[in-house]
Short mmCIF file of the N, C-alpha and C atoms (twelve columns), coordinates in Angstrom:
data_MODEL
# 
_entry.id   MODEL 
# 
loop_
_atom_site.group_PDB 
_atom_site.id 
_atom_site.type_symbol 
_atom_site.label_atom_id 
_atom_site.label_alt_id 
_atom_site.label_comp_id 
_atom_site.label_asym_id 
_atom_site.label_seq_id 
_atom_site.Cartn_x 
_atom_site.Cartn_y 
_atom_site.Cartn_z 
_atom_site.pdbx_PDB_model_num 
ATOM 1   N N  . MET A 1   -8.969  -5.994  21.681 1 
ATOM 2   C CA . MET A 1   -8.733  -6.463  20.332 1 
ATOM 3   C C  . MET A 1   -8.903  -5.273  19.393 1 
ATOM 4   N N  . GLU A 2   -7.962  -5.135  18.469 1 
ATOM 5   C CA . GLU A 2   -8.065  -4.098  17.452 1 
ATOM 6   C C  . GLU A 2   -8.303  -4.742  16.099 1 
ATOM 7   N N  . LEU A 3   -9.284  -4.209  15.399 1 
ATOM 8   C CA . LEU A 3   -9.635  -4.723  14.081 1 
ATOM 9   C C  . LEU A 3   -9.385  -3.649  13.046 1 
ATOM 10  N N  . ASN A 4   -8.844  -4.049  11.915 1 
ATOM 11  C CA . ASN A 4   -8.634  -3.132  10.801 1 
ATOM 12  C C  . ASN A 4   -9.855  -3.151  9.885  1 
ATOM 13  N N  . VAL A 5   -10.364 -1.972  9.591  1 
ATOM 14  C CA . VAL A 5   -11.542 -1.824  8.735  1 
ATOM 15  C C  . VAL A 5   -11.147 -2.048  7.281  1 
ATOM 16  N N  . VAL A 6   -11.879 -2.934  6.625  1 
ATOM 17  C CA . VAL A 6   -11.692 -3.186  5.192  1 
ATOM 18  C C  . VAL A 6   -12.582 -2.245  4.393  1 
ATOM 19  N N  . ASP A 7   -13.839 -2.095  4.829  1 
ATOM 20  C CA . ASP A 7   -14.814 -1.226  4.171  1 
ATOM 21  C C  . ASP A 7   -15.959 -1.022  5.146  1 
ATOM 22  N N  . SER A 8   -16.725 0.062   4.974  1 
ATOM 23  C CA . SER A 8   -17.864 0.292   5.866  1 
ATOM 24  C C  . SER A 8   -18.943 1.106   5.167  1 
ATOM 25  N N  . ILE A 9   -20.123 1.059   5.757  1 
ATOM 26  C CA . ILE A 9   -21.282 1.816   5.274  1 
ATOM 27  C C  . ILE A 9   -22.061 2.332   6.477  1 
ATOM 28  N N  . LYS A 10  -22.955 3.264   6.232  1 
ATOM 29  C CA . LYS A 10  -23.936 3.671   7.237  1 
ATOM 30  C C  . LYS A 10  -25.296 3.294   6.673  1 
ATOM 31  N N  . THR A 11  -26.164 2.752   7.538  1 
ATOM 32  C CA . THR A 11  -27.484 2.342   7.073  1 
ATOM 33  C C  . THR A 11  -28.462 2.344   8.242  1 
ATOM 34  N N  . ASN A 12  -29.657 1.859   7.984  1 
ATOM 35  C CA . ASN A 12  -30.729 1.779   8.970  1 
ATOM 36  C C  . ASN A 12  -31.552 0.543   8.640  1 
ATOM 37  N N  . ASN A 13  -31.832 -0.270  9.642  1 
ATOM 38  C CA . ASN A 13  -32.563 -1.520  9.419  1 
ATOM 39  C C  . ASN A 13  -34.000 -1.327  8.955  1 
ATOM 40  N N  . PHE A 14  -34.607 -0.203  9.307  1 
ATOM 41  C CA . PHE A 14  -36.028 -0.044  9.062  1 
ATOM 42  C C  . PHE A 14  -36.386 1.124   8.154  1 
ATOM 43  N N  . GLU A 15  -35.487 2.091   7.986  1 
ATOM 44  C CA . GLU A 15  -35.815 3.263   7.175  1 
ATOM 45  C C  . GLU A 15  -35.083 3.292   5.839  1 
ATOM 46  N N  . ASP A 16  -34.094 2.434   5.651  1 
ATOM 47  C CA . ASP A 16  -33.365 2.377   4.387  1 
ATOM 48  C C  . ASP A 16  -33.979 1.260   3.540  1 
ATOM 49  N N  . PRO A 17  -34.747 1.612   2.504  1 
ATOM 50  C CA . PRO A 17  -35.394 0.568   1.695  1 
ATOM 51  C C  . PRO A 17  -34.403 -0.323  0.955  1 
ATOM 52  N N  . ASN A 18  -33.162 0.147   0.810  1 
ATOM 53  C CA . ASN A 18  -32.127 -0.619  0.117  1 
ATOM 54  C C  . ASN A 18  -31.144 -1.268  1.077  1 
ATOM 55  N N  . MET A 19  -31.492 -1.366  2.352  1 
ATOM 56  C CA . MET A 19  -30.579 -1.855  3.377  1 
ATOM 57  C C  . MET A 19  -29.965 -3.204  3.010  1 
ATOM 58  N N  . ALA A 20  -30.751 -4.155  2.595  1 
ATOM 59  C CA . ALA A 20  -30.226 -5.484  2.262  1 
ATOM 60  C C  . ALA A 20  -29.263 -5.410  1.080  1 
ATOM 61  N N  . ILE A 21  -29.578 -4.596  0.103  1 
ATOM 62  C CA . ILE A 21  -28.710 -4.438  -1.065 1 
ATOM 63  C C  . ILE A 21  -27.400 -3.770  -0.662 1 
ATOM 64  N N  . VAL A 22  -27.491 -2.706  0.133  1 
ATOM 65  C CA . VAL A 22  -26.309 -1.958  0.570  1 
ATOM 66  C C  . VAL A 22  -25.377 -2.865  1.384  1 
ATOM 67  N N  . ILE A 23  -25.950 -3.662  2.279  1 
ATOM 68  C CA . ILE A 23  -25.132 -4.569  3.086  1 
ATOM 69  C C  . ILE A 23  -24.520 -5.659  2.212  1 
ATOM 70  N N  . GLY A 24  -25.299 -6.199  1.288  1 
ATOM 71  C CA . GLY A 24  -24.772 -7.214  0.367  1 
ATOM 72  C C  . GLY A 24  -23.610 -6.687  -0.467 1 
ATOM 73  N N  . GLU A 25  -23.750 -5.456  -0.953 1 
ATOM 74  C CA . GLU A 25  -22.675 -4.846  -1.750 1 
ATOM 75  C C  . GLU A 25  -21.426 -4.608  -0.903 1 
ATOM 76  N N  . LEU A 26  -21.615 -4.207  0.365  1 
ATOM 77  C CA . LEU A 26  -20.478 -4.031  1.270  1 
ATOM 78  C C  . LEU A 26  -19.699 -5.337  1.394  1 
ATOM 79  N N  . TRP A 27  -20.412 -6.438  1.648  1 
ATOM 80  C CA . TRP A 27  -19.745 -7.727  1.812  1 
ATOM 81  C C  . TRP A 27  -19.085 -8.187  0.515  1 
ATOM 82  N N  . GLN A 28  -19.693 -7.880  -0.635 1 
ATOM 83  C CA . GLN A 28  -19.076 -8.234  -1.923 1 
ATOM 84  C C  . GLN A 28  -17.774 -7.477  -2.137 1 
ATOM 85  N N  . ARG A 29  -17.795 -6.161  -1.878 1 
ATOM 86  C CA . ARG A 29  -16.575 -5.355  -2.038 1 
ATOM 87  C C  . ARG A 29  -15.478 -5.845  -1.094 1 
ATOM 88  N N  . ALA A 30  -15.856 -6.067  0.169  1 
ATOM 89  C CA . ALA A 30  -14.878 -6.517  1.163  1 
ATOM 90  C C  . ALA A 30  -14.338 -7.892  0.794  1 
ATOM 91  N N  . GLY A 31  -15.216 -8.766  0.322  1 
ATOM 92  C CA . GLY A 31  -14.783 -10.101 -0.082 1 
ATOM 93  C C  . GLY A 31  -13.754 -10.046 -1.199 1 
ATOM 94  N N  . ALA A 32  -13.959 -9.135  -2.141 1 
ATOM 95  C CA . ALA A 32  -12.995 -8.979  -3.232 1 
ATOM 96  C C  . ALA A 32  -11.657 -8.474  -2.699 1 
ATOM 97  N N  . MET A 33  -11.697 -7.550  -1.739 1 
ATOM 98  C CA . MET A 33  -10.459 -7.016  -1.161 1 
ATOM 99  C C  . MET A 33  -9.746  -8.051  -0.299 1 
ATOM 100 N N  . LEU A 34  -10.511 -9.003  0.237  1 
ATOM 101 C CA . LEU A 34  -9.939  -10.023 1.123  1 
ATOM 102 C C  . LEU A 34  -9.693  -11.343 0.395  1 
ATOM 103 N N  . HIS A 35  -9.736  -11.329 -0.916 1 
ATOM 104 C CA . HIS A 35  -9.534  -12.551 -1.700 1 
ATOM 105 C C  . HIS A 35  -8.261  -13.263 -1.234 1 
ATOM 106 N N  . GLY A 36  -8.402  -14.522 -0.850 1 
ATOM 107 C CA . GLY A 36  -7.270  -15.309 -0.383 1 
ATOM 108 C C  . GLY A 36  -7.028  -15.223 1.121  1 
ATOM 109 N N  . TYR A 37  -7.709  -14.308 1.805  1 
ATOM 110 C CA . TYR A 37  -7.549  -14.165 3.255  1 
ATOM 111 C C  . TYR A 37  -8.194  -15.367 3.939  1 
ATOM 112 N N  . GLU A 38  -7.507  -15.988 4.872  1 
ATOM 113 C CA . GLU A 38  -8.008  -17.207 5.508  1 
ATOM 114 C C  . GLU A 38  -8.307  -17.040 6.996  1 
ATOM 115 N N  . GLY A 39  -8.184  -15.835 7.505  1 
ATOM 116 C CA . GLY A 39  -8.431  -15.607 8.928  1 
ATOM 117 C C  . GLY A 39  -9.885  -15.307 9.224  1 
ATOM 118 N N  . THR A 40  -10.143 -14.942 10.459 1 
ATOM 119 C CA . THR A 40  -11.486 -14.576 10.909 1 
ATOM 120 C C  . THR A 40  -11.850 -13.206 10.353 1 
ATOM 121 N N  . VAL A 41  -13.099 -13.085 9.917  1 
ATOM 122 C CA . VAL A 41  -13.626 -11.822 9.399  1 
ATOM 123 C C  . VAL A 41  -14.745 -11.378 10.329 1 
ATOM 124 N N  . TYR A 42  -14.829 -10.071 10.549 1 
ATOM 125 C CA . TYR A 42  -15.817 -9.515  11.471 1 
ATOM 126 C C  . TYR A 42  -16.727 -8.539  10.752 1 
ATOM 127 N N  . GLY A 43  -18.004 -8.589  11.102 1 
ATOM 128 C CA . GLY A 43  -18.961 -7.554  10.734 1 
ATOM 129 C C  . GLY A 43  -19.176 -6.747  11.997 1 
ATOM 130 N N  . VAL A 44  -18.722 -5.491  12.027 1 
ATOM 131 C CA . VAL A 44  -18.725 -4.693  13.245 1 
ATOM 132 C C  . VAL A 44  -19.772 -3.589  13.145 1 
ATOM 133 N N  . TYR A 45  -20.615 -3.514  14.162 1 
ATOM 134 C CA . TYR A 45  -21.682 -2.522  14.230 1 
ATOM 135 C C  . TYR A 45  -21.323 -1.504  15.305 1 
ATOM 136 N N  . ASP A 46  -21.271 -0.225  14.917 1 
ATOM 137 C CA . ASP A 46  -20.986 0.817   15.895 1 
ATOM 138 C C  . ASP A 46  -21.580 2.137   15.417 1 
ATOM 139 N N  . THR A 47  -21.250 3.200   16.084 1 
ATOM 140 C CA . THR A 47  -21.764 4.538   15.778 1 
ATOM 141 C C  . THR A 47  -23.289 4.514   15.689 1 
ATOM 142 N N  . TYR A 48  -23.898 3.888   16.686 1 
ATOM 143 C CA . TYR A 48  -25.354 3.824   16.751 1 
ATOM 144 C C  . TYR A 48  -25.914 5.214   17.066 1 
ATOM 145 N N  . MET A 49  -26.950 5.619   16.344 1 
ATOM 146 C CA . MET A 49  -27.609 6.894   16.617 1 
ATOM 147 C C  . MET A 49  -28.596 6.765   17.778 1 
ATOM 148 N N  . SER A 50  -29.141 5.569   17.969 1 
ATOM 149 C CA . SER A 50  -30.089 5.352   19.066 1 
ATOM 150 C C  . SER A 50  -30.076 3.874   19.430 1 
ATOM 151 N N  . ASN A 51  -31.048 3.145   18.914 1 
ATOM 152 C CA . ASN A 51  -31.127 1.712   19.174 1 
ATOM 153 C C  . ASN A 51  -31.143 0.972   17.830 1 
ATOM 154 N N  . TYR A 52  -31.620 -0.268  17.823 1 
ATOM 155 C CA . TYR A 52  -31.569 -1.053  16.585 1 
ATOM 156 C C  . TYR A 52  -32.466 -0.498  15.482 1 
ATOM 157 N N  . LYS A 53  -33.335 0.455   15.819 1 
ATOM 158 C CA . LYS A 53  -34.205 1.061   14.813 1 
ATOM 159 C C  . LYS A 53  -33.593 2.315   14.200 1 
ATOM 160 N N  . GLY A 54  -32.452 2.755   14.715 1 
ATOM 161 C CA . GLY A 54  -31.804 3.968   14.222 1 
ATOM 162 C C  . GLY A 54  -30.645 3.669   13.284 1 
ATOM 163 N N  . ASP A 55  -30.004 4.733   12.836 1 
ATOM 164 C CA . ASP A 55  -28.849 4.600   11.946 1 
ATOM 165 C C  . ASP A 55  -27.661 4.005   12.696 1 
ATOM 166 N N  . TYR A 56  -26.795 3.341   11.965 1 
ATOM 167 C CA . TYR A 56  -25.579 2.766   12.525 1 
ATOM 168 C C  . TYR A 56  -24.565 2.590   11.407 1 
ATOM 169 N N  . ARG A 57  -23.326 2.312   11.802 1 
ATOM 170 C CA . ARG A 57  -22.281 1.992   10.825 1 
ATOM 171 C C  . ARG A 57  -21.999 0.506   10.907 1 
ATOM 172 N N  . LEU A 58  -21.862 -0.120  9.748  1 
ATOM 173 C CA . LEU A 58  -21.454 -1.516  9.644  1 
ATOM 174 C C  . LEU A 58  -20.134 -1.551  8.894  1 
ATOM 175 N N  . SER A 59  -19.131 -2.187  9.514  1 
ATOM 176 C CA . SER A 59  -17.818 -2.310  8.897  1 
ATOM 177 C C  . SER A 59  -17.452 -3.777  8.776  1 
ATOM 178 N N  . VAL A 60  -16.787 -4.115  7.702  1 
ATOM 179 C CA . VAL A 60  -16.155 -5.421  7.583  1 
ATOM 180 C C  . VAL A 60  -14.710 -5.193  8.019  1 
ATOM 181 N N  . ALA A 61  -14.236 -6.047  8.941  1 
ATOM 182 C CA . ALA A 61  -12.907 -5.832  9.520  1 
ATOM 183 C C  . ALA A 61  -12.210 -7.167  9.753  1 
ATOM 184 N N  . VAL A 62  -10.890 -7.083  9.914  1 
ATOM 185 C CA . VAL A 62  -10.067 -8.267  10.166 1 
ATOM 186 C C  . VAL A 62  -9.037  -7.933  11.244 1 
ATOM 187 N N  . GLU A 63  -8.528  -8.994  11.886 1 
ATOM 188 C CA . GLU A 63  -7.424  -8.829  12.813 1 
ATOM 189 C C  . GLU A 63  -6.161  -8.780  11.968 1 
ATOM 190 N N  . SER A 64  -5.488  -7.643  12.005 1 
ATOM 191 C CA . SER A 64  -4.314  -7.475  11.161 1 
ATOM 192 C C  . SER A 64  -3.491  -6.317  11.687 1 
ATOM 193 N N  . SER A 65  -2.272  -6.244  11.240 1 
ATOM 194 C CA . SER A 65  -1.411  -5.131  11.638 1 
ATOM 195 C C  . SER A 65  -1.314  -4.076  10.539 1 
ATOM 196 N N  . ASN A 66  -2.197  -4.163  9.557  1 
ATOM 197 C CA . ASN A 66  -2.177  -3.178  8.471  1 
ATOM 198 C C  . ASN A 66  -2.521  -1.797  9.014  1 
ATOM 199 N N  . SER A 67  -2.050  -0.789  8.315  1 
ATOM 200 C CA . SER A 67  -2.405  0.569   8.712  1 
ATOM 201 C C  . SER A 67  -3.811  0.872   8.218  1 
ATOM 202 N N  . GLY A 68  -4.342  1.980   8.642  1 
ATOM 203 C CA . GLY A 68  -5.686  2.371   8.250  1 
ATOM 204 C C  . GLY A 68  -6.580  2.488   9.462  1 
ATOM 205 N N  . GLU A 69  -7.843  2.643   9.216  1 
ATOM 206 C CA . GLU A 69  -8.799  2.813   10.304 1 
ATOM 207 C C  . GLU A 69  -8.922  1.527   11.122 1 
ATOM 208 N N  . THR A 70  -8.977  1.683   12.425 1 
ATOM 209 C CA . THR A 70  -9.153  0.539   13.317 1 
ATOM 210 C C  . THR A 70  -10.371 0.746   14.192 1 
ATOM 211 N N  . ILE A 71  -10.920 -0.368  14.650 1 
ATOM 212 C CA . ILE A 71  -11.999 -0.371  15.634 1 
ATOM 213 C C  . ILE A 71  -11.498 -1.176  16.814 1 
ATOM 214 N N  . ARG A 72  -11.636 -0.603  18.003 1 
ATOM 215 C CA . ARG A 72  -11.160 -1.288  19.204 1 
ATOM 216 C C  . ARG A 72  -12.337 -1.944  19.917 1 
ATOM 217 N N  . ILE A 73  -12.195 -3.232  20.189 1 
ATOM 218 C CA . ILE A 73  -13.160 -3.975  20.996 1 
ATOM 219 C C  . ILE A 73  -12.569 -4.017  22.406 1 
ATOM 220 N N  . LYS A 74  -13.210 -3.350  23.333 1 
ATOM 221 C CA . LYS A 74  -12.677 -3.250  24.696 1 
ATOM 222 C C  . LYS A 74  -12.736 -4.594  25.405 1 
ATOM 223 N N  . ASP A 75  -11.621 -4.973  26.010 1 
ATOM 224 C CA . ASP A 75  -11.537 -6.246  26.737 1 
ATOM 225 C C  . ASP A 75  -12.521 -6.308  27.904 1 
ATOM 226 N N  . GLU A 76  -12.785 -5.157  28.525 1 
ATOM 227 C CA . GLU A 76  -13.650 -5.143  29.705 1 
ATOM 228 C C  . GLU A 76  -15.143 -5.151  29.365 1 
ATOM 229 N N  . GLN A 77  -15.480 -4.994  28.093 1 
ATOM 230 C CA . GLN A 77  -16.892 -4.998  27.688 1 
ATOM 231 C C  . GLN A 77  -17.473 -6.405  27.828 1 
ATOM 232 N N  . GLN A 78  -18.639 -6.509  28.449 1 
ATOM 233 C CA . GLN A 78  -19.324 -7.796  28.556 1 
ATOM 234 C C  . GLN A 78  -20.218 -7.981  27.331 1 
ATOM 235 N N  . TYR A 79  -20.222 -9.232  26.839 1 
ATOM 236 C CA . TYR A 79  -21.010 -9.567  25.657 1 
ATOM 237 C C  . TYR A 79  -21.877 -10.789 25.924 1 
ATOM 238 N N  . ARG A 80  -23.021 -10.812 25.268 1 
ATOM 239 C CA . ARG A 80  -23.807 -12.036 25.183 1 
ATOM 240 C C  . ARG A 80  -23.580 -12.561 23.772 1 
ATOM 241 N N  . VAL A 81  -23.251 -13.841 23.684 1 
ATOM 242 C CA . VAL A 81  -22.883 -14.425 22.395 1 
ATOM 243 C C  . VAL A 81  -24.022 -15.313 21.894 1 
ATOM 244 N N  . PHE A 82  -24.379 -15.120 20.637 1 
ATOM 245 C CA . PHE A 82  -25.420 -15.897 19.974 1 
ATOM 246 C C  . PHE A 82  -24.775 -16.682 18.834 1 
ATOM 247 N N  . SER A 83  -24.938 -17.983 18.829 1 
ATOM 248 C CA . SER A 83  -24.412 -18.823 17.756 1 
ATOM 249 C C  . SER A 83  -25.450 -18.925 16.646 1 
ATOM 250 N N  . VAL A 84  -25.001 -18.716 15.426 1 
ATOM 251 C CA . VAL A 84  -25.879 -18.758 14.262 1 
ATOM 252 C C  . VAL A 84  -25.842 -20.160 13.676 1 
ATOM 253 N N  . ASP A 85  -27.017 -20.715 13.395 1 
ATOM 254 C CA . ASP A 85  -27.109 -22.007 12.728 1 
ATOM 255 C C  . ASP A 85  -26.837 -21.772 11.247 1 
ATOM 256 N N  . LYS A 86  -25.659 -22.168 10.789 1 
ATOM 257 C CA . LYS A 86  -25.263 -21.899 9.411  1 
ATOM 258 C C  . LYS A 86  -26.020 -22.751 8.397  1 
ATOM 259 N N  . GLU A 87  -26.797 -23.703 8.862  1 
ATOM 260 C CA . GLU A 87  -27.597 -24.540 7.962  1 
ATOM 261 C C  . GLU A 87  -28.920 -23.869 7.586  1 
ATOM 262 N N  . ILE A 88  -29.304 -22.835 8.324  1 
ATOM 263 C CA . ILE A 88  -30.568 -22.141 8.083  1 
ATOM 264 C C  . ILE A 88  -30.338 -21.021 7.066  1 
ATOM 265 N N  . GLU A 89  -31.211 -20.953 6.061  1 
ATOM 266 C CA . GLU A 89  -31.126 -19.873 5.095  1 
ATOM 267 C C  . GLU A 89  -31.358 -18.546 5.812  1 
ATOM 268 N N  . GLN A 90  -30.539 -17.561 5.525  1 
ATOM 269 C CA . GLN A 90  -30.576 -16.247 6.167  1 
ATOM 270 C C  . GLN A 90  -30.440 -16.364 7.688  1 
ATOM 271 N N  . GLY A 91  -29.588 -17.279 8.127  1 
ATOM 272 C CA . GLY A 91  -29.404 -17.530 9.558  1 
ATOM 273 C C  . GLY A 91  -28.961 -16.316 10.341 1 
ATOM 274 N N  . VAL A 92  -28.073 -15.509 9.762  1 
ATOM 275 C CA . VAL A 92  -27.600 -14.313 10.471 1 
ATOM 276 C C  . VAL A 92  -28.754 -13.337 10.669 1 
ATOM 277 N N  . TYR A 93  -29.499 -13.064 9.607  1 
ATOM 278 C CA . TYR A 93  -30.629 -12.137 9.705  1 
ATOM 279 C C  . TYR A 93  -31.678 -12.655 10.698 1 
ATOM 280 N N  . LYS A 94  -31.957 -13.935 10.662 1 
ATOM 281 C CA . LYS A 94  -32.948 -14.506 11.587 1 
ATOM 282 C C  . LYS A 94  -32.473 -14.403 13.033 1 
ATOM 283 N N  . MET A 95  -31.152 -14.549 13.259 1 
ATOM 284 C CA . MET A 95  -30.641 -14.394 14.617 1 
ATOM 285 C C  . MET A 95  -30.776 -12.942 15.070 1 
ATOM 286 N N  . TRP A 96  -30.526 -11.992 14.165 1 
ATOM 287 C CA . TRP A 96  -30.735 -10.588 14.522 1 
ATOM 288 C C  . TRP A 96  -32.200 -10.338 14.880 1 
ATOM 289 N N  . GLN A 97  -33.129 -10.946 14.184 1 
ATOM 290 C CA . GLN A 97  -34.545 -10.800 14.532 1 
ATOM 291 C C  . GLN A 97  -34.805 -11.331 15.939 1 
ATOM 292 N N  . THR A 98  -34.176 -12.451 16.289 1 
ATOM 293 C CA . THR A 98  -34.296 -13.005 17.639 1 
ATOM 294 C C  . THR A 98  -33.742 -12.014 18.665 1 
ATOM 295 N N  . ILE A 99  -32.589 -11.441 18.370 1 
ATOM 296 C CA . ILE A 99  -31.958 -10.467 19.278 1 
ATOM 297 C C  . ILE A 99  -32.875 -9.265  19.486 1 
ATOM 298 N N  . TRP A 100 -33.427 -8.728  18.397 1 
ATOM 299 C CA . TRP A 100 -34.343 -7.585  18.520 1 
ATOM 300 C C  . TRP A 100 -35.572 -7.955  19.346 1 
ATOM 301 N N  . GLY A 101 -36.080 -9.179  19.167 1 
ATOM 302 C CA . GLY A 101 -37.231 -9.641  19.947 1 
ATOM 303 C C  . GLY A 101 -36.912 -9.738  21.429 1 
ATOM 304 N N  . LEU A 102 -35.733 -10.240 21.747 1 
ATOM 305 C CA . LEU A 102 -35.310 -10.312 23.156 1 
ATOM 306 C C  . LEU A 102 -35.211 -8.918  23.758 1 
ATOM 307 N N  . GLU A 103 -34.703 -7.979  22.984 1 
ATOM 308 C CA . GLU A 103 -34.604 -6.602  23.477 1 
ATOM 309 C C  . GLU A 103 -35.990 -6.008  23.699 1 
ATOM 310 N N  . GLU A 104 -36.893 -6.199  22.756 1 
ATOM 311 C CA . GLU A 104 -38.263 -5.686  22.889 1 
ATOM 312 C C  . GLU A 104 -38.961 -6.274  24.114 1 
ATOM 313 N N  . ALA A 105 -38.660 -7.544  24.413 1 
ATOM 314 C CA . ALA A 105 -39.278 -8.216  25.560 1 
ATOM 315 C C  . ALA A 105 -38.604 -7.855  26.888 1 
ATOM 316 N N  . GLY A 106 -37.558 -7.043  26.839 1 
ATOM 317 C CA . GLY A 106 -36.854 -6.653  28.058 1 
ATOM 318 C C  . GLY A 106 -35.884 -7.709  28.567 1 
ATOM 319 N N  . GLU A 107 -35.576 -8.700  27.743 1 
ATOM 320 C CA . GLU A 107 -34.693 -9.791  28.155 1 
ATOM 321 C C  . GLU A 107 -33.244 -9.583  27.735 1 
ATOM 322 N N  . LEU A 108 -32.961 -8.473  27.068 1 
ATOM 323 C CA . LEU A 108 -31.604 -8.181  26.616 1 
ATOM 324 C C  . LEU A 108 -31.388 -6.675  26.741 1 
ATOM 325 N N  . GLN A 109 -30.423 -6.298  27.570 1 
ATOM 326 C CA . GLN A 109 -30.104 -4.888  27.802 1 
ATOM 327 C C  . GLN A 109 -28.835 -4.538  27.042 1 
ATOM 328 N N  . ARG A 110 -29.004 -3.981  25.858 1 
ATOM 329 C CA . ARG A 110 -27.865 -3.692  24.981 1 
ATOM 330 C C  . ARG A 110 -27.196 -2.367  25.335 1 
ATOM 331 N N  . ALA A 111 -25.878 -2.317  25.189 1 
ATOM 332 C CA . ALA A 111 -25.112 -1.109  25.470 1 
ATOM 333 C C  . ALA A 111 -25.052 -0.173  24.261 1 
ATOM 334 N N  . TYR A 112 -25.197 -0.711  23.059 1 
ATOM 335 C CA . TYR A 112 -25.085 0.063   21.818 1 
ATOM 336 C C  . TYR A 112 -23.749 0.777   21.727 1 
ATOM 337 N N  . THR A 113 -22.692 0.036   22.013 1 
ATOM 338 C CA . THR A 113 -21.335 0.546   21.843 1 
ATOM 339 C C  . THR A 113 -20.763 -0.084  20.577 1 
ATOM 340 N N  . VAL A 114 -20.228 -1.306  20.694 1 
ATOM 341 C CA . VAL A 114 -19.711 -2.042  19.541 1 
ATOM 342 C C  . VAL A 114 -20.221 -3.474  19.630 1 
ATOM 343 N N  . ASP A 115 -21.001 -3.883  18.645 1 
ATOM 344 C CA . ASP A 115 -21.458 -5.267  18.508 1 
ATOM 345 C C  . ASP A 115 -20.739 -5.833  17.290 1 
ATOM 346 N N  . PHE A 116 -20.632 -7.160  17.230 1 
ATOM 347 C CA . PHE A 116 -19.972 -7.710  16.043 1 
ATOM 348 C C  . PHE A 116 -20.395 -9.147  15.753 1 
ATOM 349 N N  . GLU A 117 -20.292 -9.471  14.462 1 
ATOM 350 C CA . GLU A 117 -20.459 -10.838 13.973 1 
ATOM 351 C C  . GLU A 117 -19.058 -11.370 13.727 1 
ATOM 352 N N  . LYS A 118 -18.833 -12.601 14.127 1 
ATOM 353 C CA . LYS A 118 -17.516 -13.222 13.953 1 
ATOM 354 C C  . LYS A 118 -17.681 -14.408 13.008 1 
ATOM 355 N N  . TYR A 119 -17.002 -14.340 11.864 1 
ATOM 356 C CA . TYR A 119 -17.051 -15.383 10.848 1 
ATOM 357 C C  . TYR A 119 -15.696 -16.091 10.844 1 
ATOM 358 N N  . THR A 120 -15.666 -17.336 11.315 1 
ATOM 359 C CA . THR A 120 -14.393 -18.059 11.396 1 
ATOM 360 C C  . THR A 120 -14.095 -18.781 10.082 1 
ATOM 361 N N  . SER A 121 -12.858 -19.197 9.937  1 
ATOM 362 C CA . SER A 121 -12.444 -19.909 8.720  1 
ATOM 363 C C  . SER A 121 -13.111 -21.277 8.608  1 
ATOM 364 N N  . THR A 122 -13.660 -21.792 9.709  1 
ATOM 365 C CA . THR A 122 -14.366 -23.075 9.682  1 
ATOM 366 C C  . THR A 122 -15.843 -22.918 9.304  1 
ATOM 367 N N  . GLY A 123 -16.285 -21.662 9.126  1 
ATOM 368 C CA . GLY A 123 -17.669 -21.423 8.745  1 
ATOM 369 C C  . GLY A 123 -18.593 -21.135 9.909  1 
ATOM 370 N N  . ASP A 124 -18.076 -21.189 11.137 1 
ATOM 371 C CA . ASP A 124 -18.903 -20.874 12.300 1 
ATOM 372 C C  . ASP A 124 -19.157 -19.360 12.356 1 
ATOM 373 N N  . ILE A 125 -20.360 -18.999 12.826 1 
ATOM 374 C CA . ILE A 125 -20.729 -17.601 12.935 1 
ATOM 375 C C  . ILE A 125 -21.311 -17.353 14.324 1 
ATOM 376 N N  . GLU A 126 -20.794 -16.324 14.981 1 
ATOM 377 C CA . GLU A 126 -21.310 -15.905 16.279 1 
ATOM 378 C C  . GLU A 126 -21.577 -14.407 16.237 1 
ATOM 379 N N  . ILE A 127 -22.635 -13.986 16.947 1 
ATOM 380 C CA . ILE A 127 -22.954 -12.574 17.068 1 
ATOM 381 C C  . ILE A 127 -22.728 -12.184 18.522 1 
ATOM 382 N N  . TYR A 128 -21.916 -11.158 18.723 1 
ATOM 383 C CA . TYR A 128 -21.568 -10.657 20.059 1 
ATOM 384 C C  . TYR A 128 -22.327 -9.345  20.286 1 
ATOM 385 N N  . ILE A 129 -23.174 -9.334  21.310 1 
ATOM 386 C CA . ILE A 129 -23.952 -8.152  21.640 1 
ATOM 387 C C  . ILE A 129 -23.418 -7.545  22.933 1 
ATOM 388 N N  . ALA A 130 -22.996 -6.273  22.868 1 
ATOM 389 C CA . ALA A 130 -22.475 -5.565  24.042 1 
ATOM 390 C C  . ALA A 130 -23.615 -5.316  25.027 1 
ATOM 391 N N  . LEU A 131 -23.352 -5.617  26.300 1 
ATOM 392 C CA . LEU A 131 -24.343 -5.490  27.353 1 
ATOM 393 C C  . LEU A 131 -24.082 -4.254  28.211 1 
ATOM 394 N N  . LYS A 132 -25.170 -3.692  28.746 1 
ATOM 395 C CA . LYS A 132 -25.048 -2.559  29.678 1 
ATOM 396 C C  . LYS A 132 -24.428 -3.034  30.968 1 
# 
């Protein structure tokens, strides 16, 4: 699958004191650029410097044939999929905390290649974690 990048940032979950603001602004800018778009939107995590405690790039992307920067999701990559309860406040962030906890406990072996959040037009949200 090839995704077209709408906008992206580089940040760090633990060392960037403005991380939540920077990510919120990214989604606001991308949302404005995607006004009227009714397809699936992706939050794509790549260019990891180390693990979830290091720097990474977050891109908002869509499936489209537009020109510009693309991110390729390899068909052969295995993923573990986590469904986000959209009724819970900050459900996406809380699911990421669960993912980090599973990794710390040795129950999740992440590849740190390309991970992504999938936001469907029906409001469903899934997080795909690339596995070693």
